[in-house]
Structures are given as C-alpha cells and as structure tokens.
Amino acid sequence: MVTPSGLAAPGDGTQFPWEGYDSPNAAAPVGAGFNLNASDMRFILDQIKIAEQHAATATPLNPCGTLVGNGPNQIPNAATGGELLPWGLRSVDGTCNNIVPGNENFGAADELSPRLGPIDLRAAESIDPDGPGPAPFGPTSYTQTAGIVADSEPRTVSNLIVDQTAANPAAVAAAGVFPEVDPISGTLFIPNVAPDEGLSAPFNSMFTLFGQFFDHGLSLVGKGGSGTVFVPLQPDDPLYIVGSPTNFMVLSRATNQPGPDTIMGTADDIHEHNNSTTPFVDQNQTYTSHPSHQVFLREYALNGVGDPVSTGELIKVDGGMATWDAVQLQSEDLLGIALADRDVFNVPLLATDPYGKFIPGANGYPQIATATGLVEGDPTANGGTGLTIPANAIRTGHAFLDDIAHHAAPGTFDHDSNPGTPKIPQTPDADPGTGDDALPGTYDDEMLGVHFIAGDGRANENIGLTSVHHVFHSEHNRLVPVMRNLITAADPTQVPEWQLSPGVWNGERLFQAAKFVTEMQYQHLVFEEFGRKVQPLINVFGGYESD
C-alpha cells in the first residue's frame, strides 16, 4: 500500500489511519466522521428546553415574545445581544427564527418570495393559439395575468447550456487549448475539474442530485391559475418533429396574488408569488415546512395508557422511507384520522405546537381544526379505520405529494362531454397492480400508495433525488438509538432528563435531538462542501445579521 504522502506502509502489521481507503468497499473507521459526545447531548438538551418553554407559553397574540427573557430556558433580550445567539430550536415553519420585533416572519414558510431587484415583466412572442381557428395571431407578454404567453427563449437557453460542440464558445473555453472532439457527435471533451483548480474531487451526478435536493429546500412556488407559457421548439431542436403540430413545450406560470377585486385571473392580479417552504437551510425536505404536516411523518407507538406518542423516529417501511400507504395506515391505526387519497394534495390543519408535536385531545389523539372547532381523532370510528376528516376541516395548503405519476393522481374527469356541467372525481381503478388502465374515470390507487413520503412533496421526481432523501431520513433514524446508548453509557446522570419515567424514553426530545444533528450535518455539507464546490470564494461565516 502507498500512503497519501507517497511513503510505503510498514510491513510489520502497523496500520496507518488512512489504511483501507484504497478499497472502494471499505467502511470508514469509527471516529472518521462526525461524532457526538455527552457534552453535545447536554447542549442539545438545553436548546430543547428553550423550545419546550416557548411552546408552553406562546400565544396567537404573542407567538415569539416568550422566547426572550431572563428565565433559565429563555434567550437573553436584545440589550444583551440575544438576537444573535444560536439558541433554541428552529420552529417547523421558520417563524421566530428572527426574534427582533417585527422580523419574526423573516424566512418563514407561506410568505411572499422577496425580490432583490425591481420586477421586469417583458414582452414575449406572438402566437396563434388555435392554429387556423378563429382566434387571431397576436403578441403576448408576461404582463398578462391569464391566457397564453409564447416564449421560445427558455428552451434556447437550455440548449445553449448543454451544447458541448465547437458552436458554443463556453464549451470551447472549457475544453482547453487542445480539445478532444468526438468524431460522431462533434462534442468536445470537457475535463471534469473542480473550480478550485482541481484541489478537490471532481463533480459527479450525485453532486447534481444533491443540488436538486438543496434547491427544493429553498422554495416551492405555487403554479397554475395565472396562465400558461408555450415554449415553441426551433427547427434545429433535437425534439423538433417535422410536420408535427405539437412542436412546443407547456409550462404553468407561478400563481399570482389577487388584486383589489379579490378575484384571481383578472387584470389587476399582483405578480408576487407565495413560497410554501422555509428558505432556510433547515432540512425542511425531511422535516416539512408546516407542523401539521410533520405530525403525520413522525413514527408513533402506544404508551402505557394506549395513547400515541412519538418514538423519536420518522415513519419508515422496512427501515427506509415510508410510502403514502404507510402514512395512511399509521394515521388510521394510531392517530385515529382516516386520510383519503385526495388528502394527498392538502394536509389537514391540526392543533400543534410550533415544533411539530400534536396537542392531544381529551382521549390523547390529535385534533383536526375545523370551521366550528377542534375534532379529535378516533381509531375506532368507521369500523376501525379512523375518523373521516370533516368537510369543514381547515387545510394547511401544503401537500403530502407535489409530484405524482400521472395515472396515479386522484383528479377529476369530464363524464358527460358537457362543458356546462362540473367534472366529477375519479375513482380508484379495479386493477390490483400499478399499471395504467387508461380509463379517464379512474386513478391508480396502488401506484399512488407506493409513492415515497418525505418532508418535501417532490421526493419522487427521480430515483436519484429519492436516494438523497433516503440518506437524511435514515440518518435521523440511525441517530435515535445512538443517542439513547450514548446518554446511557457516557453520562448516566442525563438519563432521567431524556426519559418520561424509568425505562421509558422521551420520544419527543429524542426526535428534536436527532433533527438538530441531522440539520447541522446538512448545513455543513451545503456550506462547506456543496456551496464552495460551486463557488470557492464564498465567505466564511462572519456572524448573523438580524436585519
């Protein structure tokens, strides 16, 4: 074996710390990565206690103020620089991350996306929307609040970016002085060199997939209701088909805000768009951006009196990510709430604290918020399938799934070919498998049921992205028993504070502790490895700016 320094390893059986890394299947030795110790667990417990105190004292009129104060489980006030301290836990929806009065919603979910520059709604292209039909050929513009906007430039930009031939000056520059050219495709060989002059490992497809995961943690803008963008394909586009009437792509525009007339789709609509995720690097892809959503993604067990309590882990199937079927089954059996397939589009609002713990009703089950009050779940209702969500239930506006296989989405259909009558809901298909029966009146409930469920509803977009979700999901669940063992072995004096009673672990505290560490690991990956791989000149952390 040759060591990284070029020296031969000793032949006397001594093992250098790096020995074994030349084997692609070798496991990293214990201690090579991030390791928790008893001091870490004590610090995390202190932060959990701040969150617990906050959850117990916050009110609708004062949602963040009780985080700050002189108590043992509070953040010092602004006079002592408390707003700059990294204390407490992140709330699920991002509120109260900034405790400066007036800034409590900075970075929270369900807020309008802030703009860094003035809005620029430019003119687009002309289009004949119905071909030779009666509608006239005319210009379009992004100033429209409804209808069709024609714009070929997004596809042109995309093609330019992926063009690796000599026709692309950027590809020529990246290929170097003496480029290799593929004799068949004409593409240039572009060396895979990291932006720090090759000091770090080269790029790979997992880097790209992690980038998609990272992007999904920053924003999810609602789409639809504000018109459609037609992207015409040019004759030299690889997807262009000569003589085809469908040489275009179709995109939904971001959902605007209603104007003074309060009606969407009219000329006074406001071109601002809601972001339903927290834009913090906070692992909302795993833990959601709404506490009611998180409730359904936790794993529960029945305690000694038969009430559902958190085990500390995320719901799982065979040790991996849970499916929609599994989420529905746990909700029915343990939470007493029957989630119908159509609930996949909009999570019902529950009574929760800001950190994702449900507030139990008189019988110990979660409570659904309705227009007339709270309704408690009941696993014995409907013959043991759980309480049907009331028709007047309040919804969160957050979906369990934002990307669903086309034939598995429970939509509506035109049953009588009469545009004057409303469409009716599709019904589950009769096929016991996941194949498409191609019937307009059905959806594939089995295919819907095997979709993976994560904190972000886009987890099924591609299998590579799903694998990144799986890594962090599994890391959370790995940490829970590790933490139990660490507390017991390294500092037994802490055990009572992590247990509800002797031998009964506090799953709520374990959940928050595992979330704390997984979130921190993710932040390190983003800022120290992913971000600086894209741009090595990203500044080191220079302190939090509360404004």
XYZ file of C-alpha atoms in Angstrom:
547
model
C 0.000 0.000 0.000
C 1.152 3.548 -0.744
C 0.194 6.259 1.714
C -1.117 9.708 0.687
C 2.348 11.103 1.317
C 3.887 8.576 -1.083
C 5.543 6.538 1.693
C 5.119 2.795 1.804
C 3.062 1.472 4.691
C 5.056 -0.535 7.246
C 5.066 -4.283 6.792
C 5.013 -5.065 10.496
C 1.212 -5.064 10.821
C 1.006 -1.440 11.918
C -1.995 0.288 10.344
C -1.878 3.928 9.414
C -5.108 5.915 9.956
C -5.707 6.116 6.215
C -5.132 2.421 5.559
C -8.130 0.713 3.951
C -9.277 3.720 1.979
C -7.868 2.261 -1.242
C -10.665 -0.305 -1.149
C -13.923 1.016 -2.669
C -15.959 -1.119 -0.249
C -14.052 -0.237 2.887
C -16.063 1.313 5.705
C -14.760 4.420 7.386
C -13.254 3.636 10.780
C -15.047 4.730 13.918
C -14.259 8.354 14.621
C -13.620 9.320 10.988
C -16.804 11.337 10.703
C -18.990 13.432 12.949
C -19.239 12.061 16.466
C -21.497 13.040 19.336
C -20.388 13.117 22.944
C -22.114 13.654 26.262
C -21.376 17.386 26.207
C -23.117 17.692 22.840
C -26.194 15.963 24.223
C -26.256 18.314 27.203
C -26.073 21.345 24.887
C -28.828 19.956 22.653
C -31.000 19.282 25.700
C -30.629 22.920 26.763
C -31.874 24.020 23.336
C -34.806 21.606 23.536
C -35.782 23.063 26.900
C -35.860 26.553 25.380
C -38.206 25.258 22.675
C -40.394 23.456 25.211
C -40.708 26.612 27.305
C -41.592 28.559 24.177
C -44.215 26.000 23.100
C -45.801 26.121 26.547
C -46.032 29.922 26.713
C -46.545 31.168 23.143
C -49.948 32.609 22.279
C -51.542 33.689 18.983
C -51.068 37.319 20.011
C -47.511 36.753 21.210
C -46.106 33.879 19.124
C -42.407 34.607 19.612
C -42.030 37.012 22.528
C -41.734 34.392 25.263
C -38.586 33.004 23.674
C -36.824 36.034 25.125
C -36.409 36.789 28.809
C -34.398 36.231 31.938
C -35.665 32.735 32.701
C -33.396 29.670 32.702
C -34.923 28.415 29.450
C -35.114 31.688 27.568
C -32.911 33.624 25.169
C -31.473 36.833 26.649
C -33.069 40.025 25.396
C -31.728 42.287 22.678
C -29.960 44.518 25.173
C -27.510 41.679 25.767
C -27.257 40.585 22.148
C -29.708 37.740 22.496
C -30.973 38.124 18.949
C -27.546 36.996 17.702
C -27.349 33.826 19.797
C -27.836 30.443 18.066
C -30.063 29.162 20.868
C -33.218 27.119 20.847
C -34.625 25.019 18.017
C -35.986 26.040 14.658
C -39.766 26.052 14.512
C -41.083 23.861 11.701
C -42.464 26.746 9.638
C -39.499 29.052 10.227
C -41.293 31.633 12.367
C -39.429 33.041 15.360
C -36.049 32.267 13.833
C -35.522 36.028 13.939
C -36.566 37.375 17.334
C -36.119 41.063 16.582
C -39.628 42.554 16.969
C -41.196 42.919 13.539
C -38.867 40.383 11.925
C -40.486 37.229 13.297
C -41.622 36.033 9.868
C -38.313 36.566 8.098
C -37.639 33.302 6.288
C -40.910 31.699 7.353
C -42.938 29.444 5.085
C -46.060 30.704 3.316
C -44.668 34.186 2.817
C -44.252 36.062 -0.451
C -40.882 35.459 -2.078
C -38.807 38.622 -1.556
C -37.352 40.363 -4.590
C -33.770 41.584 -4.755
C -34.492 43.844 -7.732
C -37.403 45.548 -9.457
C -39.940 43.410 -11.251
C -39.374 43.167 -15.023
C -42.291 41.717 -16.977
C -41.057 41.766 -20.553
C -42.757 41.260 -23.865
C -42.842 37.733 -25.234
C -43.629 36.389 -28.724
C -46.658 36.219 -30.967
C -48.706 33.057 -31.231
C -51.824 31.759 -32.923
C -53.410 29.841 -30.015
C -55.792 27.731 -32.100
C -53.901 27.354 -35.361
C -56.198 28.063 -38.297
C -59.144 28.664 -35.936
C -60.975 31.933 -35.241
C -58.613 33.260 -32.552
C -56.245 35.837 -34.078
C -52.472 35.655 -34.275
C -51.182 38.215 -31.840
C -48.431 39.297 -29.431
C -48.132 38.046 -25.861
C -46.443 39.439 -22.763
C -45.536 38.397 -19.246
C -47.583 41.345 -18.038
C -50.620 39.152 -18.714
C -52.317 37.691 -15.672
C -54.067 34.930 -17.622
C -54.032 33.242 -21.013
C -51.101 32.064 -23.121
C -47.620 33.573 -23.184
C -45.344 32.381 -26.012
C -41.607 32.373 -25.318
C -39.019 30.195 -27.062
C -36.063 31.594 -25.120
C -36.140 29.220 -22.101
C -35.554 26.274 -24.420
C -32.901 28.187 -26.374
C -31.048 28.951 -23.148
C -31.309 25.320 -22.082
C -29.932 24.110 -25.400
C -27.058 26.571 -25.246
C -26.091 25.409 -21.774
C -25.914 21.742 -22.772
C -24.290 22.395 -26.154
C -20.775 20.917 -25.928
C -19.844 21.442 -29.546
C -17.493 23.986 -31.077
C -20.550 26.142 -31.804
C -20.681 27.057 -28.122
C -17.880 29.477 -27.095
C -18.228 28.465 -23.450
C -17.672 24.802 -24.349
C -14.617 25.756 -26.421
C -13.142 27.659 -23.490
C -13.826 24.803 -21.073
C -12.316 22.188 -23.391
C -8.860 23.729 -23.207
C -6.185 24.576 -25.753
C -6.044 21.151 -27.451
C -9.574 19.778 -27.135
C -10.615 16.262 -27.978
C -13.565 16.062 -30.372
C -15.927 13.116 -30.666
C -15.838 12.209 -34.381
C -19.503 11.185 -34.462
C -21.344 13.735 -32.311
C -18.880 16.568 -32.673
C -18.947 17.208 -28.928
C -15.847 18.402 -27.152
C -14.334 16.500 -24.272
C -14.537 18.837 -21.267
C -12.288 17.861 -18.342
C -14.117 17.285 -15.060
C -12.186 19.765 -12.953
C -13.430 21.351 -9.752
C -13.466 25.181 -9.616
C -10.622 25.248 -7.075
C -8.122 24.232 -9.766
C -8.734 20.562 -9.137
C -7.730 20.574 -5.460
C -10.965 18.825 -4.507
C -12.656 15.801 -6.021
C -14.280 16.245 -9.445
C -18.009 16.628 -9.989
C -20.336 13.650 -10.341
C -24.045 13.011 -10.777
C -24.638 12.784 -7.027
C -23.426 16.370 -6.767
C -26.175 17.338 -9.220
C -28.817 15.356 -7.340
C -27.762 16.919 -4.040
C -28.142 20.276 -5.764
C -31.729 19.440 -6.641
C -32.383 18.402 -3.040
C -30.821 21.672 -1.854
C -32.920 23.692 -4.294
C -36.102 22.012 -3.062
C -35.235 23.175 0.435
C -35.237 26.812 -0.660
C -38.535 27.292 -2.450
C -41.777 25.767 -3.639
C -43.833 28.308 -5.552
C -47.455 27.527 -6.347
C -48.266 27.136 -10.033
C -51.459 27.476 -12.030
C -54.263 29.970 -12.315
C -52.101 32.670 -13.883
C -51.912 31.375 -17.425
C -49.648 29.101 -19.407
C -46.294 29.535 -21.123
C -45.940 27.897 -24.546
C -42.284 27.266 -25.429
C -42.014 26.772 -29.218
C -39.282 24.419 -30.403
C -36.967 25.650 -33.127
C -36.355 23.514 -36.266
C -32.821 22.659 -35.084
C -34.046 21.426 -31.691
C -33.440 17.683 -31.151
C -37.086 17.296 -30.073
C -38.474 19.048 -33.145
C -40.583 16.790 -35.409
C -41.106 17.968 -38.960
C -44.801 18.384 -39.735
C -45.910 17.910 -36.134
C -48.481 20.381 -34.788
C -47.106 19.993 -31.247
C -43.573 21.342 -31.558
C -43.765 23.167 -28.264
C -43.449 22.631 -24.524
C -46.020 23.815 -21.983
C -45.259 25.301 -18.576
C -47.528 26.591 -15.830
C -46.929 30.121 -14.589
C -46.462 30.903 -10.906
C -49.666 31.647 -9.045
C -50.186 35.387 -8.623
C -51.858 37.169 -5.747
C -55.393 38.530 -6.225
C -55.624 42.286 -6.804
C -58.087 44.804 -5.358
C -61.039 42.947 -6.899
C -60.008 39.834 -4.847
C -60.587 37.664 -7.945
C -57.772 35.583 -9.398
C -57.160 35.677 -13.142
C -58.201 39.269 -13.718
C -56.153 42.178 -14.992
C -55.414 43.629 -11.548
C -53.710 40.472 -10.228
C -50.406 41.138 -8.484
C -47.275 39.435 -9.829
C -45.978 38.223 -6.464
C -45.692 34.582 -5.501
C -46.002 32.603 -2.317
C -43.178 30.345 -1.135
C -44.613 27.416 0.803
C -41.254 26.232 2.180
C -38.878 27.808 4.647
C -35.903 29.126 2.649
C -33.521 28.364 5.499
C -31.023 25.522 5.104
C -33.055 23.686 7.712
C -33.810 20.249 6.234
C -37.451 21.046 5.522
C -37.071 18.484 2.734
C -37.037 15.898 5.548
C -38.984 17.600 8.347
C -41.575 19.623 6.336
C -42.392 23.339 6.479
C -45.623 23.017 8.452
C -46.059 21.435 11.901
C -49.325 19.688 10.942
C -47.523 18.052 8.024
C -44.716 16.895 10.297
C -47.161 15.228 12.675
C -48.082 12.660 10.026
C -44.426 11.948 9.154
C -43.303 11.050 12.641
C -43.392 7.493 13.943
C -45.671 6.722 16.882
C -46.252 3.924 19.365
C -48.924 3.482 22.014
C -47.835 4.297 25.560
C -48.921 2.520 28.734
C -52.411 4.037 28.668
C -52.932 3.451 24.944
C -52.204 6.955 23.656
C -49.979 7.587 20.604
C -46.596 9.106 21.465
C -43.535 9.858 19.374
C -40.852 7.170 19.243
C -38.313 9.791 18.195
C -38.002 8.374 14.693
C -39.515 9.218 11.330
C -42.136 6.842 9.991
C -40.474 4.078 7.985
C -41.095 0.935 5.925
C -38.518 -1.861 6.173
C -36.075 0.635 7.631
C -36.411 3.045 4.702
C -38.673 5.904 3.764
C -42.390 5.468 4.284
C -44.953 5.321 1.499
C -48.337 7.009 1.202
C -49.930 3.672 2.126
C -47.860 3.530 5.316
C -48.687 7.110 6.276
C -52.394 6.410 5.807
C -52.199 3.174 7.818
C -50.413 4.766 10.782
C -52.790 7.719 10.713
C -55.791 5.373 10.874
C -54.441 2.959 13.485
C -52.512 5.232 15.838
C -53.712 8.796 15.251
C -57.353 7.944 14.599
C -57.552 10.011 11.396
C -58.567 8.458 8.079
C -56.592 10.144 5.310
C -58.371 9.738 1.986
C -56.316 9.631 -1.209
C -57.466 13.148 -2.108
C -55.949 14.444 1.139
C -52.574 13.863 -0.508
C -52.968 17.310 -2.113
C -53.668 19.281 1.071
C -52.700 18.361 4.634
C -55.454 19.000 7.208
C -54.652 21.542 9.905
C -54.063 20.026 13.339
C -53.635 21.539 16.775
C -49.838 21.533 17.242
C -47.033 23.394 18.912
C -44.504 25.265 16.714
C -42.110 22.293 16.756
C -44.334 19.614 15.240
C -45.803 17.992 18.357
C -49.549 17.464 18.211
C -51.672 18.781 21.078
C -53.787 15.821 22.185
C -57.489 15.971 22.867
C -59.252 14.509 25.887
C -58.609 10.957 24.690
C -54.977 11.508 23.743
C -55.363 11.743 19.950
C -54.540 14.583 17.525
C -57.200 17.212 16.930
C -58.323 18.413 13.499
C -59.077 22.123 13.189
C -62.448 22.804 11.588
C -64.514 25.918 10.983
C -66.521 25.089 14.102
C -63.763 23.939 16.456
C -61.397 21.041 17.126
C -62.384 17.453 16.360
C -60.336 14.676 17.946
C -59.178 11.623 16.039
C -60.703 8.253 16.913
C -59.172 4.966 15.698
C -62.409 3.097 16.463
C -64.503 5.282 14.131
C -65.836 3.880 10.834
C -65.329 0.297 11.896
C -61.737 0.846 12.966
C -60.489 2.874 10.006
C -60.360 6.179 11.847
C -62.290 9.424 11.815
C -63.181 10.769 8.385
C -61.795 14.278 8.020
C -64.781 16.646 8.377
C -65.936 18.506 5.287
C -65.391 21.821 7.071
C -61.814 20.957 8.083
C -59.287 23.742 7.666
C -56.398 22.930 5.337
C -52.759 23.953 5.523
C -52.190 24.498 1.798
C -49.286 22.029 1.994
C -49.337 18.755 0.066
C -48.040 15.342 1.032
C -47.103 14.910 -2.649
C -46.431 17.609 -5.223
C -45.204 15.211 -7.909
C -47.301 12.130 -8.644
C -47.192 9.659 -11.530
C -49.793 10.915 -14.000
C -52.088 7.900 -13.850
C -51.896 7.773 -10.024
C -53.097 11.305 -9.249
C -56.705 11.304 -7.996
C -58.158 14.046 -10.184
C -61.460 14.778 -11.883
C -62.792 13.992 -15.348
C -65.449 15.087 -17.794
C -68.006 12.277 -17.533
C -70.583 13.609 -19.981
C -68.574 15.677 -22.516
C -70.618 18.688 -21.474
C -68.537 21.742 -20.536
C -71.605 23.170 -18.838
C -71.609 20.522 -16.101
C -68.876 20.167 -13.469
C -66.308 17.415 -13.702
C -66.611 14.577 -11.204
C -63.896 12.894 -9.100
C -62.033 9.922 -10.475
C -62.406 6.633 -8.615
C -59.717 4.043 -7.775
C -59.114 1.604 -10.595
C -60.028 -2.079 -10.389
C -56.522 -3.210 -11.340
C -54.711 -4.597 -8.253
C -51.321 -3.686 -9.753
C -49.622 -0.414 -10.623
C -50.306 -0.454 -14.335
C -52.346 2.211 -16.101
C -55.816 1.051 -17.159
C -56.022 4.134 -19.431
C -59.595 4.829 -18.304
C -60.329 8.550 -17.861
C -62.586 7.974 -14.869
C -60.050 6.165 -12.678
C -56.698 6.693 -10.988
C -54.230 4.014 -9.920
C -54.537 3.911 -6.136
C -51.882 1.193 -5.835
C -49.342 3.335 -7.686
C -50.261 6.327 -5.541
C -49.819 4.210 -2.434
C -46.204 3.290 -3.185
C -45.041 6.887 -3.659
C -42.450 7.802 -1.030
C -43.453 10.432 1.502
C -40.898 12.965 2.747
C -40.932 16.478 4.149
C -40.999 17.819 0.600
C -43.653 16.580 -1.806
C -41.239 16.440 -4.753
C -39.279 13.477 -3.372
C -40.436 11.157 -6.175
C -39.275 13.312 -9.095
C -36.444 10.895 -9.860
C -34.842 7.954 -8.129
C -31.571 9.836 -7.571
C -33.325 12.610 -5.687
C -35.242 9.994 -3.692
C -31.918 8.434 -2.691
C -30.734 11.738 -1.201
C -33.983 11.974 0.761
C -33.413 8.425 1.932
C -29.932 9.241 3.244
C -31.134 12.001 5.561
C -34.290 10.119 6.559
C -32.158 7.117 7.540
C -29.607 9.295 9.302
C -32.307 10.694 11.579
C -33.491 7.200 12.460
C -29.908 5.975 12.930
C -29.199 8.732 15.417
C -32.080 7.972 17.786
C -30.723 4.662 19.180
C -27.176 6.028 19.020
C -28.253 8.906 21.255
C -30.025 6.603 23.699
C -26.903 4.476 24.024
C -24.622 7.489 24.297
C -26.644 9.080 27.063
C -26.830 5.811 28.981
C -23.149 4.924 28.656
C -21.369 8.284 28.636
C -23.360 10.314 31.145
C -25.966 8.310 33.093
C -26.818 11.421 35.119
C -28.576 12.750 31.997
C -30.831 9.712 31.630
C -33.733 10.995 33.770
C -33.994 14.127 31.637
C -34.289 12.064 28.453
C -36.883 9.692 29.899
C -40.522 10.174 30.872
C -40.186 7.563 33.609
C -37.552 4.921 34.397
C -37.008 2.928 31.230
C -39.458 4.978 29.137
C -37.632 7.293 26.732
C -38.968 10.720 25.841
C -39.501 10.283 22.116
C -40.283 13.966 21.655
C -36.875 15.012 22.983
C -35.097 12.288 21.022
C -36.847 13.413 17.833
C -35.729 17.005 18.301
C -32.178 15.920 19.166
C -31.855 13.750 16.042
C -33.352 16.549 13.937
C -30.862 19.006 15.463
C -27.870 16.888 14.449
C -29.162 15.896 11.004
C -29.896 19.542 10.252
C -26.403 20.534 11.360
C -24.769 17.842 9.231
C -26.759 19.047 6.226
C -25.746 22.657 6.827
C -22.104 21.617 6.909
C -22.480 19.751 3.614
C -24.211 22.716 1.979
C -21.851 25.473 3.047
C -18.517 23.705 3.367
C -18.722 21.160 0.556
C -21.542 21.824 -1.908
C -21.552 25.630 -1.904
C -17.783 26.043 -2.068
C -17.617 23.426 -4.789
C -19.771 25.715 -6.892
C -18.006 28.897 -5.794
C -14.810 28.561 -3.704
C -14.873 32.286 -2.871
C -17.975 32.011 -0.644
C -17.057 33.907 2.502
C -16.557 32.104 5.774
C -19.345 32.673 8.283
C -18.970 36.169 9.643
C -21.862 36.331 12.070
C -25.630 36.511 11.867
C -27.189 39.701 10.512
C -30.529 40.150 12.263
C -31.755 42.730 9.739
